[in-house]
Coordinates of N, CA and C in Angstrom, one line a residue:
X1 N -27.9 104.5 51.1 CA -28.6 104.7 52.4 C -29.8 105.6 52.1
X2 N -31.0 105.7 52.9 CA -32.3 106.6 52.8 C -31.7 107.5 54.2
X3 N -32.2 108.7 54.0 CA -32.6 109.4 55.2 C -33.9 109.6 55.4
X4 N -34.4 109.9 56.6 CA -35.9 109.8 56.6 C -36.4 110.7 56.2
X5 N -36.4 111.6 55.0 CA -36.8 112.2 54.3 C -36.9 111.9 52.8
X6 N -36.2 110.7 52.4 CA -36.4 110.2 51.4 C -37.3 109.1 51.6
X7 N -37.6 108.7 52.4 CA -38.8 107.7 52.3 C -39.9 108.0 51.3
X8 N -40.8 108.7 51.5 CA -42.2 109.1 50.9 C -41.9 109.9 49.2
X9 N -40.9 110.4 49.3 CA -40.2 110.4 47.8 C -39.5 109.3 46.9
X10 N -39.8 107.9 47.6 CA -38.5 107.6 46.9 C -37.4 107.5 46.1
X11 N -36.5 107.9 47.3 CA -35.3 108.4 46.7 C -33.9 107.6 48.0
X12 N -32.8 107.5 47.7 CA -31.7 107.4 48.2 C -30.4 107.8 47.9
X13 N -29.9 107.8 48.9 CA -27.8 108.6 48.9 C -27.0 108.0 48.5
X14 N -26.1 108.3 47.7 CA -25.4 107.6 47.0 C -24.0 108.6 48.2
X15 N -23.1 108.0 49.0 CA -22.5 108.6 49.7 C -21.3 108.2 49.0
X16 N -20.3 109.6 48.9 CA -19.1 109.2 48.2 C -18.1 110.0 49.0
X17 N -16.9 109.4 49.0 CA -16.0 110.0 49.7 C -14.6 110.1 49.0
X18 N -14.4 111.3 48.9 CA -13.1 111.9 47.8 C -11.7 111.1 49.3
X19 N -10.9 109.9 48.7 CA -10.1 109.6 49.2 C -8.5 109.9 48.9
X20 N -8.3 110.9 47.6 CA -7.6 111.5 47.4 C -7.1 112.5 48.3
X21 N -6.0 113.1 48.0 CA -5.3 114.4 48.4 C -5.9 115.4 47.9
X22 N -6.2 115.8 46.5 CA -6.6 116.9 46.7 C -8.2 116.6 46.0
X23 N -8.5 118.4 45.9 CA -10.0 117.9 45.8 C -10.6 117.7 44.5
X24 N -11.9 117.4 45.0 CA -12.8 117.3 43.3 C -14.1 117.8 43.2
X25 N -14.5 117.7 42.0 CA -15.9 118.6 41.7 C -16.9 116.9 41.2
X26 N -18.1 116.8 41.8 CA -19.1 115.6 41.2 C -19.9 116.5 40.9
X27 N -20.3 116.4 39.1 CA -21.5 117.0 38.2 C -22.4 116.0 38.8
X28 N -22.0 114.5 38.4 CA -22.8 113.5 37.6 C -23.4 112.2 38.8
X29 N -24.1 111.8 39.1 CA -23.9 110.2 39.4 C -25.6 109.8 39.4
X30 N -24.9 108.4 38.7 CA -25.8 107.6 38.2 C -25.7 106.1 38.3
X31 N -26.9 105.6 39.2 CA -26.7 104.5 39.6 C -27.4 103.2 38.7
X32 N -27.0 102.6 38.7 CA -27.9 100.9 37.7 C -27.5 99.4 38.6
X33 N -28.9 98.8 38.3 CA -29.3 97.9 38.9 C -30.3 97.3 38.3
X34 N -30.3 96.0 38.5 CA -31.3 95.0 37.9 C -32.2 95.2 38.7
X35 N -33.1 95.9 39.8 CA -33.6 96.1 40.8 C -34.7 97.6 39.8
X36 N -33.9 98.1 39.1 CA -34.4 99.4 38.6 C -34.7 99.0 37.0
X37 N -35.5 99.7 36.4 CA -36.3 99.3 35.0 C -34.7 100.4 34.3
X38 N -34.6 101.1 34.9 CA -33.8 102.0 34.3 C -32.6 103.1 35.2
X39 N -31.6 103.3 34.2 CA -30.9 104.4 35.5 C -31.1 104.8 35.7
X40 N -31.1 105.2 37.1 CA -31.6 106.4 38.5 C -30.8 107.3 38.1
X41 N -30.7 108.7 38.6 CA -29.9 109.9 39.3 C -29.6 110.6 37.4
X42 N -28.3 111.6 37.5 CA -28.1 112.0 36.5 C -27.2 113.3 37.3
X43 N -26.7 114.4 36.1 CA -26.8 115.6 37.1 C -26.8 116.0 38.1
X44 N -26.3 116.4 39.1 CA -26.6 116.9 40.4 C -27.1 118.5 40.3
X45 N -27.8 118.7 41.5 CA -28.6 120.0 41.3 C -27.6 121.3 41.0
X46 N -26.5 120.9 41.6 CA -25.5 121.9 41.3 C -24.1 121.1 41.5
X47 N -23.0 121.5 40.8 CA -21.7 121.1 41.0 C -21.3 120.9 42.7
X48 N -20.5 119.7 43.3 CA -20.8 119.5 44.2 C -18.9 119.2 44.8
X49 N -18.5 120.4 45.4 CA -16.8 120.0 45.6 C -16.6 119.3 46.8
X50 N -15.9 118.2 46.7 CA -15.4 117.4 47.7 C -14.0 117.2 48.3
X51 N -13.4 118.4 48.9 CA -12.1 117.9 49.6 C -11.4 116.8 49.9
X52 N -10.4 116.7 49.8 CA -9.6 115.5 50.5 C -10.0 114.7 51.5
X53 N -10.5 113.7 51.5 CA -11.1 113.0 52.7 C -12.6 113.4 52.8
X54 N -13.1 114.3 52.7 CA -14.4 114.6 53.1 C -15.9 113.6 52.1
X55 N -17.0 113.5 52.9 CA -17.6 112.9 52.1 C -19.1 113.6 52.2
X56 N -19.8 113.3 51.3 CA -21.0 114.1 50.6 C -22.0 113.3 50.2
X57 N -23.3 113.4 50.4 CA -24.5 112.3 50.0 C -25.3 112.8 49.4
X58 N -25.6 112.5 47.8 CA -26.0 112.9 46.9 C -27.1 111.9 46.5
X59 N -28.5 112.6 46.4 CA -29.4 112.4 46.3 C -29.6 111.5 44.6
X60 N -30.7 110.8 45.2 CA -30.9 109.7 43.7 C -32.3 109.3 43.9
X61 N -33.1 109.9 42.7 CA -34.7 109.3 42.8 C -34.5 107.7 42.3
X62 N -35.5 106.9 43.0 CA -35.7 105.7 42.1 C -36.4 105.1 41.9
X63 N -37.1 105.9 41.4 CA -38.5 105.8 40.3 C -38.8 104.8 39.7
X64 N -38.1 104.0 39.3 CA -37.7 103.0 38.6 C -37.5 101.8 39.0
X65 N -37.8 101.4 40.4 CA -38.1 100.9 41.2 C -38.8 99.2 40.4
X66 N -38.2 98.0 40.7 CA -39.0 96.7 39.9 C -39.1 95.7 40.7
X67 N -40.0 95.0 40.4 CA -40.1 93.2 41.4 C -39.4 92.3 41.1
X68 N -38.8 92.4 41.4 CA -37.6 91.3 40.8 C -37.0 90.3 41.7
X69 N -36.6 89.1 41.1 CA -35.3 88.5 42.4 C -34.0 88.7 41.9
X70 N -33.9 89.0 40.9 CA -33.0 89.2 40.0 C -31.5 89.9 41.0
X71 N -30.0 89.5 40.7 CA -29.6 90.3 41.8 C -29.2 91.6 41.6
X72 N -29.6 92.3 42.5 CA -29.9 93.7 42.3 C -28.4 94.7 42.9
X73 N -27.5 94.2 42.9 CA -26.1 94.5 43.2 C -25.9 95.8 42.5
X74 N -26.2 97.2 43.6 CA -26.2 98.4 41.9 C -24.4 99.1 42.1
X75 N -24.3 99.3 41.4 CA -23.6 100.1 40.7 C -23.6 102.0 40.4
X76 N -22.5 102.6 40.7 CA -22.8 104.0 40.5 C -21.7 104.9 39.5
X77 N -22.0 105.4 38.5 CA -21.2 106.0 37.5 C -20.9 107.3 38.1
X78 N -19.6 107.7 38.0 CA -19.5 109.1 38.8 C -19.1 110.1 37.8
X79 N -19.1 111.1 37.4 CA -18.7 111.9 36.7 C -18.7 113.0 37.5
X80 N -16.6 113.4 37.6 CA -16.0 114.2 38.3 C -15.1 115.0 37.3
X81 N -15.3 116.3 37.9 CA -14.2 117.5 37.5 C -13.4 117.6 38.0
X82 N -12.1 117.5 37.8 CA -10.6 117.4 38.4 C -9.5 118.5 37.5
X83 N -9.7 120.0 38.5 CA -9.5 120.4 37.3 C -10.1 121.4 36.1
X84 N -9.5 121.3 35.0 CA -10.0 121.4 33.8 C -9.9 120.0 33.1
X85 N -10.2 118.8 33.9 CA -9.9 117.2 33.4 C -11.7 116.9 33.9
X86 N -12.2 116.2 33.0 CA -13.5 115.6 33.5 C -13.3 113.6 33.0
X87 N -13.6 113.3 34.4 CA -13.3 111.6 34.8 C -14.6 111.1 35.3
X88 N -14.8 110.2 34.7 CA -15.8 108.7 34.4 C -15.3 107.8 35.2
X89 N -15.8 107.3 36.2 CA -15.3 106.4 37.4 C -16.3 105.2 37.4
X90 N -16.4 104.3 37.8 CA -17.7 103.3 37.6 C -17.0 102.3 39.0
X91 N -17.8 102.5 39.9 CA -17.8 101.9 41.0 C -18.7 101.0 41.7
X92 N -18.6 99.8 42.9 CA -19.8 98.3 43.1 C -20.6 99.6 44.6
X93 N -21.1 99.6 44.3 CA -22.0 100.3 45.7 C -22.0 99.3 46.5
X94 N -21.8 99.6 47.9 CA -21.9 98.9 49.3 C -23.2 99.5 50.0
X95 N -24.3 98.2 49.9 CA -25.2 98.3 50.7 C -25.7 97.9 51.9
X96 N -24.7 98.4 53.0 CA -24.7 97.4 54.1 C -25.9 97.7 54.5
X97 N -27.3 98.4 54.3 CA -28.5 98.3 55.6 C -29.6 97.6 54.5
X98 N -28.8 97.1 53.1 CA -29.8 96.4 52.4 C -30.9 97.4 51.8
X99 N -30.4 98.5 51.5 CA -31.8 99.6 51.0 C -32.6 99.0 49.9
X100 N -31.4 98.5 48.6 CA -32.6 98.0 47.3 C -32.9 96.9 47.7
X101 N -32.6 95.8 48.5 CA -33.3 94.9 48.6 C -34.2 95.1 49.5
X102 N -34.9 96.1 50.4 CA -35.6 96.4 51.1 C -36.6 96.9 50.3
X103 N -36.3 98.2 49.4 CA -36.9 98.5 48.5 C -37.6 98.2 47.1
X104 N -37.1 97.1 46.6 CA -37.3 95.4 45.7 C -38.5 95.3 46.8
X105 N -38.4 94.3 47.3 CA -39.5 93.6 48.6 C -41.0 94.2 48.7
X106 N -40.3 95.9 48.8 CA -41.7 96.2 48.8 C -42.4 96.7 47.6
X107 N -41.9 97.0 46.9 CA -42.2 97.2 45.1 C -42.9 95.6 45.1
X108 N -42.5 94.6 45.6 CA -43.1 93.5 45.3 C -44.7 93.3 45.7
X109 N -44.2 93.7 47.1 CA -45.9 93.6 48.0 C -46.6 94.8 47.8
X110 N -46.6 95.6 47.1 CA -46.9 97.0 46.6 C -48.0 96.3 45.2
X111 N -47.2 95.9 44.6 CA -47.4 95.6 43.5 C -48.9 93.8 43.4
X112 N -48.3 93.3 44.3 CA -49.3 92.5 44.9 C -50.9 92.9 45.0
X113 N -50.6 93.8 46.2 CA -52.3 94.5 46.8 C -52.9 95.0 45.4
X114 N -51.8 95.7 44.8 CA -52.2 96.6 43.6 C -53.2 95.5 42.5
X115 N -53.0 94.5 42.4 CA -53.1 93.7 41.6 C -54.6 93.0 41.8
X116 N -55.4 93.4 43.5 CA -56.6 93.0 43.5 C -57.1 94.6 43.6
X117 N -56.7 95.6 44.2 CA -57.1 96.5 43.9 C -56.8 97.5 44.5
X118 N -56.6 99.0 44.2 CA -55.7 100.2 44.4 C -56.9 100.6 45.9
X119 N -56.2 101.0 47.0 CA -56.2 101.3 48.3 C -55.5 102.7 48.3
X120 N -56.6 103.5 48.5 CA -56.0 104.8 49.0 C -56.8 105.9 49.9
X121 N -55.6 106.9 50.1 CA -56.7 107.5 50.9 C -57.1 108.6 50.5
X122 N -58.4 109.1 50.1 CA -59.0 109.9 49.0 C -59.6 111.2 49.8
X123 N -59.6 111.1 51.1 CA -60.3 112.5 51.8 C -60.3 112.5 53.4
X124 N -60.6 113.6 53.7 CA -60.0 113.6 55.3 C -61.4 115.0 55.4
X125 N -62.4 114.3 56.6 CA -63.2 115.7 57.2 C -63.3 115.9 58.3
X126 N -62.5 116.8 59.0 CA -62.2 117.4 60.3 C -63.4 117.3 61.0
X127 N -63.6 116.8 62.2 CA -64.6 117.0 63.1 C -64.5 118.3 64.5
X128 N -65.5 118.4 65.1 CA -65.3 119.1 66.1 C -64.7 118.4 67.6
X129 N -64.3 116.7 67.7 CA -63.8 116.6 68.5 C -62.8 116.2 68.9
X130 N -61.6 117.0 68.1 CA -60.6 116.9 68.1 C -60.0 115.5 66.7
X131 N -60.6 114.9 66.0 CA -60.9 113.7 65.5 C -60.8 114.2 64.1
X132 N -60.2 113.4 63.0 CA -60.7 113.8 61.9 C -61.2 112.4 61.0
X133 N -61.9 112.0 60.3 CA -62.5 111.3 59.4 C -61.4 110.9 58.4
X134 N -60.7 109.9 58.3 CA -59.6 109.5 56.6 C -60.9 108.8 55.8
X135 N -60.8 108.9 54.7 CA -61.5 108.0 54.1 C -60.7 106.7 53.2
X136 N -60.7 106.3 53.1 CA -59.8 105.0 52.5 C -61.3 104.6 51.2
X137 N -60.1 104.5 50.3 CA -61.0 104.5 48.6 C -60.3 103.0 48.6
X138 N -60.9 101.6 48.0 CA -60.9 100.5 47.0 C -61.1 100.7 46.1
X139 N -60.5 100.2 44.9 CA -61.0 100.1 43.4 C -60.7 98.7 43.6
X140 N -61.2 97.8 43.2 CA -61.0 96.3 42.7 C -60.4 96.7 41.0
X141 N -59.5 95.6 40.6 CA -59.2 95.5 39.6 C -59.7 95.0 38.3
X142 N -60.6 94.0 39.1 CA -61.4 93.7 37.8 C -60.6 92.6 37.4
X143 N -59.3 92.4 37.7 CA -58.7 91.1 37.2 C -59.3 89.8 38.2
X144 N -59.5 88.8 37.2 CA -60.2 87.7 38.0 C -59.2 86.9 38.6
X145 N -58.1 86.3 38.4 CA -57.0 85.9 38.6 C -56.4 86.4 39.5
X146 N -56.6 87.3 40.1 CA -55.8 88.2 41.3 C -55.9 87.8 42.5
X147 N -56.5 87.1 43.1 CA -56.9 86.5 44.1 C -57.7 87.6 45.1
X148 N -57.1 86.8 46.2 CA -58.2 87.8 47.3 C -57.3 89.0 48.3
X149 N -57.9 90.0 48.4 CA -57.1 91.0 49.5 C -57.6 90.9 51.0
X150 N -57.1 91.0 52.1 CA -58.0 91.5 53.0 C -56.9 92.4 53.7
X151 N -58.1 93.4 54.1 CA -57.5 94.6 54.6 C -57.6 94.3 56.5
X152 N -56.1 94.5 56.5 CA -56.3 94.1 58.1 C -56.1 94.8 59.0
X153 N -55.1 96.1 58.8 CA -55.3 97.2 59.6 C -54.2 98.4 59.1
X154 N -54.6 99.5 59.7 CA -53.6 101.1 59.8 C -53.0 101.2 60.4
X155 N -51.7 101.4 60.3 CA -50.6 101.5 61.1 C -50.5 103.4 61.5
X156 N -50.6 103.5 62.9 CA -50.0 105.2 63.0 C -48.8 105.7 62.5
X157 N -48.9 107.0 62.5 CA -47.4 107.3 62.0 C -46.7 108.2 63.0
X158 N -45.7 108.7 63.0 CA -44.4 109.9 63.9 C -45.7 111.1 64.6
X159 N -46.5 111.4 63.6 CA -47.7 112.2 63.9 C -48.7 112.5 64.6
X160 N -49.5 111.0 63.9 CA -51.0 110.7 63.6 C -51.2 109.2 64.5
X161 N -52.2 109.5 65.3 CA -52.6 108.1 65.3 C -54.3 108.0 64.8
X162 N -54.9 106.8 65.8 CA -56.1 106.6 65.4 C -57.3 106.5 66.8
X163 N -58.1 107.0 66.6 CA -58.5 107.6 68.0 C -59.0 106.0 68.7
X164 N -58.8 104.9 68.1 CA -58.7 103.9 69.1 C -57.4 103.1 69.4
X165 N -56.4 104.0 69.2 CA -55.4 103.6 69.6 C -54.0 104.3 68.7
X166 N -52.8 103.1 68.8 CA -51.7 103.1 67.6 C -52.1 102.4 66.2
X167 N -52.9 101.6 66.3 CA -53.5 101.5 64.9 C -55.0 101.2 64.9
X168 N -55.4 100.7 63.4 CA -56.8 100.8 63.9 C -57.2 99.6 62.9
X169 N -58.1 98.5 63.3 CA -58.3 97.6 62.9 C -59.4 97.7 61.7
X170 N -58.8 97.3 60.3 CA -59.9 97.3 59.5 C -61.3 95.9 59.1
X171 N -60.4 94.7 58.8 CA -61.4 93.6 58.6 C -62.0 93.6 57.4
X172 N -61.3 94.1 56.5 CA -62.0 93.8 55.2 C -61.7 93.1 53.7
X173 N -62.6 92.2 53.4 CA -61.5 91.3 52.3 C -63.0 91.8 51.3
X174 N -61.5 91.9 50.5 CA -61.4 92.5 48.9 C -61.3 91.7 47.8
X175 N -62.5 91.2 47.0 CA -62.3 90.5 45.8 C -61.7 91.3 44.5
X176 N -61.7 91.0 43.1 CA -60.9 91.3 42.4 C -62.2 92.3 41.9
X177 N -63.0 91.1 41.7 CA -64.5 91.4 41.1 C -65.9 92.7 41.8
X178 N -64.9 92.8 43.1 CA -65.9 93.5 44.1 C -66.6 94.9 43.5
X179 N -67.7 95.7 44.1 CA -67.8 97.0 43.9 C -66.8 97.9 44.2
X180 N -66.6 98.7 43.6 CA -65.8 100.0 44.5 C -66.6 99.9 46.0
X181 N -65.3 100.7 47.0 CA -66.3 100.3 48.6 C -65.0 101.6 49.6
X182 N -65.4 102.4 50.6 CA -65.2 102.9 51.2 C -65.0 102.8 52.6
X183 N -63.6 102.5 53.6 CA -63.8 102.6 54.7 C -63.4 103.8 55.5
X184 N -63.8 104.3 56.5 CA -63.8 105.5 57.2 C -63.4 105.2 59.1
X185 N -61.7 105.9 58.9 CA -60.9 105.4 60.5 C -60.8 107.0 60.6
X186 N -61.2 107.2 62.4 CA -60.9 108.7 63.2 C -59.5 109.0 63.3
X187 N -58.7 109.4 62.9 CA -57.5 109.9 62.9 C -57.7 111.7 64.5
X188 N -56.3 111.7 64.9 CA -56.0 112.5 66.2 C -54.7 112.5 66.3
X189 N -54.0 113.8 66.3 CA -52.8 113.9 66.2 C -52.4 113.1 68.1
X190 N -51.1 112.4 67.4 CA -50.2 112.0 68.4 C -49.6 112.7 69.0
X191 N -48.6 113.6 68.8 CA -48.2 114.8 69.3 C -48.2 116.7 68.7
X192 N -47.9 116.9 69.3 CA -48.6 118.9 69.3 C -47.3 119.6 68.9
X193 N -45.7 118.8 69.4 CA -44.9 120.1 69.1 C -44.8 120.5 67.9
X194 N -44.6 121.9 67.9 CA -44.5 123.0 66.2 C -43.4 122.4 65.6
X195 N -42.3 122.3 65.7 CA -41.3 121.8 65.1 C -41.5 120.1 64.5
X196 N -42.4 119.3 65.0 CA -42.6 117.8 64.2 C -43.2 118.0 63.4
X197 N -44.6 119.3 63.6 CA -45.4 119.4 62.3 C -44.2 120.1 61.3
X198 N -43.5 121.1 61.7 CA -42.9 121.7 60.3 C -42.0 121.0 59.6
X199 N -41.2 120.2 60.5 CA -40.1 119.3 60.0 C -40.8 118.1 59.4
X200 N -42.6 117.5 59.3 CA -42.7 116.6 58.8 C -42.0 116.3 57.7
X201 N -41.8 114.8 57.7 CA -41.6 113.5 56.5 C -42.3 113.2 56.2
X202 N -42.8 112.3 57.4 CA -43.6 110.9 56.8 C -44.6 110.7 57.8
X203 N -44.9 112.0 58.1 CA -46.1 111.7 59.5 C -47.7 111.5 58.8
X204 N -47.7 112.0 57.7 CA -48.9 112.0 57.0 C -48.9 110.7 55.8
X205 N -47.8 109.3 56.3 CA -47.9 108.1 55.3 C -48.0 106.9 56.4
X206 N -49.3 106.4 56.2 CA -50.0 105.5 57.2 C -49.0 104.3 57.0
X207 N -49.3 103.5 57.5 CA -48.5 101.6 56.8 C -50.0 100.7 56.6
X208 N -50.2 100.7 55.9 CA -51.4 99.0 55.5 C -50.8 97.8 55.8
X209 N -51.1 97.3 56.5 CA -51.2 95.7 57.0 C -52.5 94.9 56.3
X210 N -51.5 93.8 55.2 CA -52.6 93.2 54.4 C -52.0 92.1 54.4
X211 N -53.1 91.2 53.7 CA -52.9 90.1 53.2 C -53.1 89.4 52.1
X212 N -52.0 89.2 51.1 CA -52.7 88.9 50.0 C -52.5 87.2 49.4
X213 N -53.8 86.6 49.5 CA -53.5 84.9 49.3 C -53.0 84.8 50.5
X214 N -53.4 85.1 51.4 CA -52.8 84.7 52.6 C -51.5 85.0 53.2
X215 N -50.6 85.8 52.3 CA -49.5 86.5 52.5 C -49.3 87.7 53.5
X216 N -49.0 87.9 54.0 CA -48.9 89.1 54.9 C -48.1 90.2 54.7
X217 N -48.3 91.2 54.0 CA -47.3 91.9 54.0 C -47.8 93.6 54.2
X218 N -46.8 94.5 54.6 CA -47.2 95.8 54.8 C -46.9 97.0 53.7
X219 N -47.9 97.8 53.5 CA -46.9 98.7 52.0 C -47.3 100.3 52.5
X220 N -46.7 101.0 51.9 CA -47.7 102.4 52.8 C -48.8 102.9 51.7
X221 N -49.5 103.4 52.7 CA -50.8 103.7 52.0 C -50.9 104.8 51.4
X222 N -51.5 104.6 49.7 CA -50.8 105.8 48.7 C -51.9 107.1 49.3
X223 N -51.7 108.2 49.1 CA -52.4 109.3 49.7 C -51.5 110.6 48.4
X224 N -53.3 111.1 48.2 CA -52.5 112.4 47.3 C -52.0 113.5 48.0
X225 N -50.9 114.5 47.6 CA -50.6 115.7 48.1 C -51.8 116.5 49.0
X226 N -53.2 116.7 48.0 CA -53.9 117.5 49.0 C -54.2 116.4 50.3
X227 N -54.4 115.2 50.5 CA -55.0 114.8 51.8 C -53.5 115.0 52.4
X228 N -52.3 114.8 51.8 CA -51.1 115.1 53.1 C -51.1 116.4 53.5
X229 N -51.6 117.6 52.7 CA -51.8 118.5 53.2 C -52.5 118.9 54.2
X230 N -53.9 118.0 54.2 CA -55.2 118.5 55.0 C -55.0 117.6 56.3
X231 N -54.2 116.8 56.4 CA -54.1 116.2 57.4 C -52.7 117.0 58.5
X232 N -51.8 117.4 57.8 CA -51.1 118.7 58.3 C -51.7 119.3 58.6
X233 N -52.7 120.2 58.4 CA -53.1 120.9 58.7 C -54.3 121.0 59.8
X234 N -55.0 120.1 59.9 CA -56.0 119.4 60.6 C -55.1 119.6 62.1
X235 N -54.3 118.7 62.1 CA -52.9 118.5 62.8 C -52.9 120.2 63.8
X236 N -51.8 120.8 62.9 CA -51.8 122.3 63.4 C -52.5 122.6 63.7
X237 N -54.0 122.5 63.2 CA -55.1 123.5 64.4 C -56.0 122.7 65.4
X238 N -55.7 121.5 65.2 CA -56.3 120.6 66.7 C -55.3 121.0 67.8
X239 N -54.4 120.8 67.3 CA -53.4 121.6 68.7 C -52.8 122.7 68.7
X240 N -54.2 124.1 68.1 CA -53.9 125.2 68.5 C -52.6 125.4 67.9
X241 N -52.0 125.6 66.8 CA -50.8 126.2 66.3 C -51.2 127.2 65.3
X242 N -52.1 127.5 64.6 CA -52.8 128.2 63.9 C -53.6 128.8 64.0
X243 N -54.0 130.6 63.7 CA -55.1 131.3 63.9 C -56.4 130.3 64.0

């Protein structure tokens, strides 16, 4: 499963539930999948004890992330302390809300856009009217074979919208061969309470609506740490939460 705080890290839970009588310790767990270039997880941040019946969701980066159709049915290795006894368990993971294949899909269409050219958002300049400036960076790739992109619009987030609305229409098609090229959407916080800004997730990761070869698909739009920052922040002092 993802909670919505694993989103923008990619990462997911590997939830296990000690169905024994008595209890146990999980050092270890490590997941694999044809879906991943390589095993996820390892170690837990700390030894993790599980009571009888109780159950516990342990975090798993998956960095490792591939495009594949290949079937991606993963698997999780557990390594438990029972004891002074240490046990190797190898178990089929149940993915009933379909995470890696949700997650596959978009590594796919991710990897698509990427392929005519990297879309990001490179800067953010606060205005005086409440309004802040994103800038959105193109590189074309230079591969001639890539076909064509068109950028079709910004999706808001939990946050952020766009001062003409919930999203904001871009219109722009992207050759492989194109110049580097810049577009510029007014971003305005959606909502003001102090607790959405502090508790953010994912209020500072837009969604891109594109098209590639005529394909339609959505990926989120890559953004470095400082623009998640400045857009936080922008955020907090448009609605007065900050000196």
């Amino acid at each position: 499963m993802q909670q919505r705080g694993d989103i923008a890290v990619q990462r997911a839970q590997v939830r296990v539930t000690n169905t024994s009588d008595v209890p146990v310790t999980l050092v270890s767990a490590i997941v694999e999948s044809a879906a991943l270039t390589a095993p996820a997880g390892g170690d837990t941040a700390r030894p993790l004890r599980i009571g009888p019946g109780q159950t516990t969701d342990v975090p798993v980066p998956l960095t490792g992330l591939q495009c594949t159709d290949a079937d991606g049915s993963p698997t999780v290795r557990l390594l438990l302390r029972d004891g002074g006894v240490r046990v190797e368990t190898v178990h089929p993971l149940d993915d009933p809300l379909d995470v890696v294949a949700r997650l596959t899909a978009e590594r796919c269409d991710v990897e698509a856009v990427a392929s005519v050219a990297r879309v990001s958002a490179s800067d953010l300049s606060p205005g005086a009217d409440g309004t802040a400036e994103l800038v959105v960076s193109i590189h074309p790739t230079g591969v001639a074979e890539a076909g064509r992109l068109e950028l079709v619009a910004l999706r808001g987030t939990p946050l952020l919208r766009f001062a003409d609305g919930a999203s904001s229409a871009l219109g722009v098609s992207v050759g492989p061969d194109d110049a580097p090229s810049t577009v510029r959407v007014a971003v305005t916080p959606l909502r003001c309470d102090a607790h959405a800004i502090a508790e953010d997730k994912v209020g500072t990761l837009f969604d891109l609506v594109a098209r590639v070869d005529g394909r339609k698909v959505v990926v989120p739009l890559e953004r470095p740490r400082a623009v998640a920052e400045a857009l936080l922040a922008f955020t907090a002092r448009t609605c007065g939460l900050t000196p």
